[in-house]
Amino acid sequence: RLSEEALGRALASCVAYAKVVVEPSGAAALAAALEGALPATAKRVGVILSGGNVSTARLADLLARHPPHAVPPPG
């Protein structure tokens, strides 16, 4: 199970590094990868980002709590 914080960090990572806005649940696969929740034997991982159904107010709140410049790059 991924925390709301993990989803927020993944969303901020999408904004910072891919220049893509997704809804928090649409970044769940990326959050799992960033949080180390995938099998350790996985050498290559593909993730699907989806959804843009996030209000501007919610997006602003998430980015205020997880500023893109403060999110470390993936990998």
mmCIF file of N, CA and C in Angstrom:
data_model
loop_
_atom_site.group_PDB
_atom_site.id
_atom_site.type_symbol
_atom_site.label_atom_id
_atom_site.label_comp_id
_atom_site.label_asym_id
_atom_site.label_seq_id
_atom_site.Cartn_x
_atom_site.Cartn_y
_atom_site.Cartn_z
ATOM 1 N N ARG A 1 0.848 -1.178 0.000
ATOM 2 C CA ARG A 1 0.000 0.000 0.000
ATOM 3 C C ARG A 1 0.891 1.238 0.000
ATOM 4 N N LEU A 2 0.572 2.181 -0.876
ATOM 5 C CA LEU A 2 1.356 3.413 -0.996
ATOM 6 C C LEU A 2 0.702 4.539 -0.201
ATOM 7 N N SER A 3 1.521 5.331 0.435
ATOM 8 C CA SER A 3 0.999 6.460 1.211
ATOM 9 C C SER A 3 0.645 7.622 0.290
ATOM 10 N N GLU A 4 -0.160 8.508 0.817
ATOM 11 C CA GLU A 4 -0.506 9.735 0.088
ATOM 12 C C GLU A 4 0.759 10.543 -0.204
ATOM 13 N N GLU A 5 1.693 10.518 0.738
ATOM 14 C CA GLU A 5 2.965 11.237 0.554
ATOM 15 C C GLU A 5 3.755 10.648 -0.614
ATOM 16 N N ALA A 6 3.782 9.329 -0.723
ATOM 17 C CA ALA A 6 4.498 8.675 -1.825
ATOM 18 C C ALA A 6 3.871 9.046 -3.164
ATOM 19 N N LEU A 7 2.549 9.085 -3.210
ATOM 20 C CA LEU A 7 1.865 9.476 -4.447
ATOM 21 C C LEU A 7 2.167 10.933 -4.782
ATOM 22 N N GLY A 8 2.205 11.795 -3.775
ATOM 23 C CA GLY A 8 2.532 13.210 -3.996
ATOM 24 C C GLY A 8 3.942 13.387 -4.530
ATOM 25 N N ARG A 9 4.897 12.634 -3.967
ATOM 26 C CA ARG A 9 6.282 12.714 -4.458
ATOM 27 C C ARG A 9 6.378 12.222 -5.899
ATOM 28 N N ALA A 10 5.641 11.169 -6.222
ATOM 29 C CA ALA A 10 5.658 10.651 -7.592
ATOM 30 C C ALA A 10 5.056 11.667 -8.561
ATOM 31 N N LEU A 11 3.963 12.298 -8.161
ATOM 32 C CA LEU A 11 3.353 13.329 -9.003
ATOM 33 C C LEU A 11 4.333 14.476 -9.221
ATOM 34 N N ALA A 12 4.996 14.914 -8.160
ATOM 35 C CA ALA A 12 5.978 16.002 -8.282
ATOM 36 C C ALA A 12 7.137 15.584 -9.174
ATOM 37 N N SER A 13 7.530 14.327 -9.101
ATOM 38 C CA SER A 13 8.593 13.815 -9.960
ATOM 39 C C SER A 13 8.165 13.871 -11.426
ATOM 40 N N CYS A 14 6.903 13.531 -11.697
ATOM 41 C CA CYS A 14 6.385 13.616 -13.075
ATOM 42 C C CYS A 14 6.462 15.047 -13.590
ATOM 43 N N VAL A 15 6.055 15.983 -12.758
ATOM 44 C CA VAL A 15 6.084 17.393 -13.153
ATOM 45 C C VAL A 15 7.521 17.856 -13.371
ATOM 46 N N ALA A 16 8.407 17.512 -12.443
ATOM 47 C CA ALA A 16 9.785 18.003 -12.489
ATOM 48 C C ALA A 16 10.601 17.408 -13.625
ATOM 49 N N TYR A 17 10.471 16.116 -13.858
ATOM 50 C CA TYR A 17 11.384 15.449 -14.785
ATOM 51 C C TYR A 17 10.764 15.060 -16.118
ATOM 52 N N ALA A 18 9.455 14.830 -16.152
ATOM 53 C CA ALA A 18 8.810 14.467 -17.413
ATOM 54 C C ALA A 18 7.969 15.608 -17.971
ATOM 55 N N LYS A 19 7.777 16.657 -17.156
ATOM 56 C CA LYS A 19 6.937 17.798 -17.551
ATOM 57 C C LYS A 19 5.530 17.327 -17.913
ATOM 58 N N VAL A 20 5.025 16.377 -17.106
ATOM 59 C CA VAL A 20 3.712 15.786 -17.321
ATOM 60 C C VAL A 20 2.900 15.924 -16.037
ATOM 61 N N VAL A 21 1.644 16.334 -16.172
ATOM 62 C CA VAL A 21 0.751 16.413 -15.017
ATOM 63 C C VAL A 21 -0.166 15.195 -15.057
ATOM 64 N N VAL A 22 -0.152 14.431 -13.980
ATOM 65 C CA VAL A 22 -1.031 13.275 -13.843
ATOM 66 C C VAL A 22 -1.779 13.410 -12.524
ATOM 67 N N GLU A 23 -2.860 12.674 -12.392
ATOM 68 C CA GLU A 23 -3.539 12.673 -11.101
ATOM 69 C C GLU A 23 -2.748 11.782 -10.148
ATOM 70 N N PRO A 24 -2.864 12.015 -8.852
ATOM 71 C CA PRO A 24 -2.049 11.245 -7.909
ATOM 72 C C PRO A 24 -2.160 9.732 -8.088
ATOM 73 N N SER A 25 -3.372 9.208 -8.248
ATOM 74 C CA SER A 25 -3.504 7.757 -8.415
ATOM 75 C C SER A 25 -2.910 7.292 -9.740
ATOM 76 N N GLY A 26 -2.819 8.189 -10.712
ATOM 77 C CA GLY A 26 -2.212 7.857 -11.997
ATOM 78 C C GLY A 26 -0.707 7.727 -11.922
ATOM 79 N N ALA A 27 -0.124 8.153 -10.812
ATOM 80 C CA ALA A 27 1.320 8.032 -10.601
ATOM 81 C C ALA A 27 1.654 6.886 -9.653
ATOM 82 N N ALA A 28 0.682 6.006 -9.377
ATOM 83 C CA ALA A 28 0.884 4.923 -8.407
ATOM 84 C C ALA A 28 2.000 3.973 -8.820
ATOM 85 N N ALA A 29 2.075 3.613 -10.089
ATOM 86 C CA ALA A 29 3.138 2.696 -10.530
ATOM 87 C C ALA A 29 4.507 3.339 -10.345
ATOM 88 N N LEU A 30 4.617 4.620 -10.666
ATOM 89 C CA LEU A 30 5.884 5.325 -10.460
ATOM 90 C C LEU A 30 6.202 5.413 -8.970
ATOM 91 N N ALA A 31 5.198 5.689 -8.152
ATOM 92 C CA ALA A 31 5.413 5.755 -6.703
ATOM 93 C C ALA A 31 5.936 4.423 -6.177
ATOM 94 N N ALA A 32 5.368 3.327 -6.651
ATOM 95 C CA ALA A 32 5.830 2.002 -6.213
ATOM 96 C C ALA A 32 7.291 1.792 -6.583
ATOM 97 N N ALA A 33 7.657 2.205 -7.785
ATOM 98 C CA ALA A 33 9.054 2.060 -8.214
ATOM 99 C C ALA A 33 9.976 2.938 -7.374
ATOM 100 N N LEU A 34 9.586 4.176 -7.134
ATOM 101 C CA LEU A 34 10.425 5.101 -6.373
ATOM 102 C C LEU A 34 10.535 4.713 -4.900
ATOM 103 N N GLU A 35 9.510 4.064 -4.376
ATOM 104 C CA GLU A 35 9.494 3.676 -2.964
ATOM 105 C C GLU A 35 10.147 2.317 -2.722
ATOM 106 N N GLY A 36 10.608 1.668 -3.789
ATOM 107 C CA GLY A 36 11.239 0.358 -3.624
ATOM 108 C C GLY A 36 10.243 -0.752 -3.352
ATOM 109 N N ALA A 37 9.009 -0.577 -3.787
ATOM 110 C CA ALA A 37 7.965 -1.565 -3.534
ATOM 111 C C ALA A 37 7.876 -2.630 -4.618
ATOM 112 N N LEU A 38 8.791 -2.608 -5.568
ATOM 113 C CA LEU A 38 8.798 -3.610 -6.635
ATOM 114 C C LEU A 38 9.790 -4.711 -6.281
ATOM 115 N N PRO A 39 9.647 -5.883 -6.880
ATOM 116 C CA PRO A 39 10.583 -6.970 -6.588
ATOM 117 C C PRO A 39 12.030 -6.558 -6.854
ATOM 118 N N ALA A 40 12.908 -6.935 -5.960
ATOM 119 C CA ALA A 40 14.324 -6.571 -6.079
ATOM 120 C C ALA A 40 14.969 -7.193 -7.312
ATOM 121 N N THR A 41 14.375 -8.244 -7.842
ATOM 122 C CA THR A 41 14.948 -8.914 -9.013
ATOM 123 C C THR A 41 14.618 -8.206 -10.317
ATOM 124 N N ALA A 42 13.725 -7.229 -10.282
ATOM 125 C CA ALA A 42 13.342 -6.513 -11.502
ATOM 126 C C ALA A 42 14.516 -5.675 -12.004
ATOM 127 N N LYS A 43 14.966 -5.968 -13.222
ATOM 128 C CA LYS A 43 16.085 -5.215 -13.796
ATOM 129 C C LYS A 43 15.596 -4.029 -14.616
ATOM 130 N N ARG A 44 14.495 -4.227 -15.300
ATOM 131 C CA ARG A 44 13.891 -3.156 -16.089
ATOM 132 C C ARG A 44 12.431 -3.055 -15.691
ATOM 133 N N VAL A 45 12.001 -1.848 -15.522
ATOM 134 C CA VAL A 45 10.619 -1.627 -15.095
ATOM 135 C C VAL A 45 10.008 -0.570 -15.992
ATOM 136 N N GLY A 46 8.830 -0.846 -16.491
ATOM 137 C CA GLY A 46 8.063 0.139 -17.244
ATOM 138 C C GLY A 46 6.864 0.549 -16.407
ATOM 139 N N VAL A 47 6.540 1.810 -16.414
ATOM 140 C CA VAL A 47 5.365 2.271 -15.671
ATOM 141 C C VAL A 47 4.441 3.030 -16.609
ATOM 142 N N ILE A 48 3.177 2.958 -16.316
ATOM 143 C CA ILE A 48 2.178 3.693 -17.085
ATOM 144 C C ILE A 48 1.666 4.828 -16.210
ATOM 145 N N LEU A 49 1.751 6.028 -16.734
ATOM 146 C CA LEU A 49 1.220 7.217 -16.061
ATOM 147 C C LEU A 49 -0.112 7.534 -16.710
ATOM 148 N N SER A 50 -1.104 7.860 -15.905
ATOM 149 C CA SER A 50 -2.410 8.102 -16.505
ATOM 150 C C SER A 50 -3.174 9.192 -15.770
ATOM 151 N N GLY A 51 -4.158 9.683 -16.454
ATOM 152 C CA GLY A 51 -5.103 10.614 -15.861
ATOM 153 C C GLY A 51 -4.578 12.013 -15.668
ATOM 154 N N GLY A 52 -5.401 12.955 -15.963
ATOM 155 C CA GLY A 52 -5.083 14.346 -15.725
ATOM 156 C C GLY A 52 -6.183 14.980 -14.902
ATOM 157 N N ASN A 53 -6.946 14.113 -14.231
ATOM 158 C CA ASN A 53 -8.109 14.568 -13.488
ATOM 159 C C ASN A 53 -7.689 15.047 -12.103
ATOM 160 N N VAL A 54 -7.002 16.176 -12.076
ATOM 161 C CA VAL A 54 -6.583 16.770 -10.810
ATOM 162 C C VAL A 54 -6.896 18.263 -10.897
ATOM 163 N N SER A 55 -7.567 18.772 -9.897
ATOM 164 C CA SER A 55 -7.921 20.196 -9.926
ATOM 165 C C SER A 55 -6.669 21.043 -9.748
ATOM 166 N N THR A 56 -6.736 22.263 -10.213
ATOM 167 C CA THR A 56 -5.582 23.150 -10.064
ATOM 168 C C THR A 56 -5.288 23.412 -8.591
ATOM 169 N N ALA A 57 -6.327 23.470 -7.765
ATOM 170 C CA ALA A 57 -6.119 23.685 -6.328
ATOM 171 C C ALA A 57 -5.398 22.494 -5.705
ATOM 172 N N ARG A 58 -5.818 21.280 -6.059
ATOM 173 C CA ARG A 58 -5.172 20.065 -5.523
ATOM 174 C C ARG A 58 -3.743 19.963 -6.025
ATOM 175 N N LEU A 59 -3.522 20.263 -7.297
ATOM 176 C CA LEU A 59 -2.177 20.225 -7.866
ATOM 177 C C LEU A 59 -1.276 21.229 -7.159
ATOM 178 N N ALA A 60 -1.778 22.439 -6.947
ATOM 179 C CA ALA A 60 -0.991 23.464 -6.255
ATOM 180 C C ALA A 60 -0.648 23.021 -4.838
ATOM 181 N N ASP A 61 -1.600 22.396 -4.149
ATOM 182 C CA ASP A 61 -1.353 21.910 -2.790
ATOM 183 C C ASP A 61 -0.277 20.823 -2.786
ATOM 184 N N LEU A 62 -0.385 19.866 -3.692
ATOM 185 C CA LEU A 62 0.603 18.787 -3.753
ATOM 186 C C LEU A 62 1.993 19.312 -4.087
ATOM 187 N N LEU A 63 2.063 20.253 -5.023
ATOM 188 C CA LEU A 63 3.373 20.792 -5.408
ATOM 189 C C LEU A 63 3.949 21.701 -4.326
ATOM 190 N N ALA A 64 3.086 22.313 -3.515
ATOM 191 C CA ALA A 64 3.586 23.109 -2.389
ATOM 192 C C ALA A 64 4.204 22.195 -1.327
ATOM 193 N N ARG A 65 3.597 21.023 -1.140
ATOM 194 C CA ARG A 65 4.122 20.069 -0.151
ATOM 195 C C ARG A 65 5.312 19.276 -0.679
ATOM 196 N N HIS A 66 5.384 19.126 -1.998
ATOM 197 C CA HIS A 66 6.479 18.373 -2.631
ATOM 198 C C HIS A 66 7.026 19.210 -3.785
ATOM 199 N N PRO A 67 7.773 20.275 -3.490
ATOM 200 C CA PRO A 67 8.277 21.139 -4.567
ATOM 201 C C PRO A 67 9.111 20.327 -5.555
ATOM 202 N N PRO A 68 8.836 20.473 -6.841
ATOM 203 C CA PRO A 68 9.570 19.685 -7.834
ATOM 204 C C PRO A 68 11.084 19.808 -7.711
ATOM 205 N N HIS A 69 11.602 20.990 -7.342
ATOM 206 C CA HIS A 69 13.053 21.148 -7.231
ATOM 207 C C HIS A 69 13.625 20.374 -6.044
ATOM 208 N N ALA A 70 12.765 19.957 -5.112
ATOM 209 C CA ALA A 70 13.230 19.220 -3.930
ATOM 210 C C ALA A 70 13.086 17.706 -4.085
ATOM 211 N N VAL A 71 12.502 17.272 -5.205
ATOM 212 C CA VAL A 71 12.306 15.841 -5.437
ATOM 213 C C VAL A 71 13.524 15.293 -6.167
ATOM 214 N N PRO A 72 14.195 14.281 -5.590
ATOM 215 C CA PRO A 72 15.378 13.740 -6.264
ATOM 216 C C PRO A 72 15.003 13.059 -7.571
ATOM 217 N N PRO A 73 15.913 13.066 -8.539
ATOM 218 C CA PRO A 73 15.613 12.418 -9.812
ATOM 219 C C PRO A 73 15.445 10.910 -9.637
ATOM 220 N N PRO A 74 14.585 10.310 -10.462
ATOM 221 C CA PRO A 74 14.402 8.860 -10.389
ATOM 222 C C PRO A 74 15.707 8.132 -10.706
ATOM 223 N N GLY A 75 15.842 6.972 -10.114
ATOM 224 C CA GLY A 75 16.987 6.112 -10.429
ATOM 225 C C GLY A 75 18.114 6.399 -9.564
#
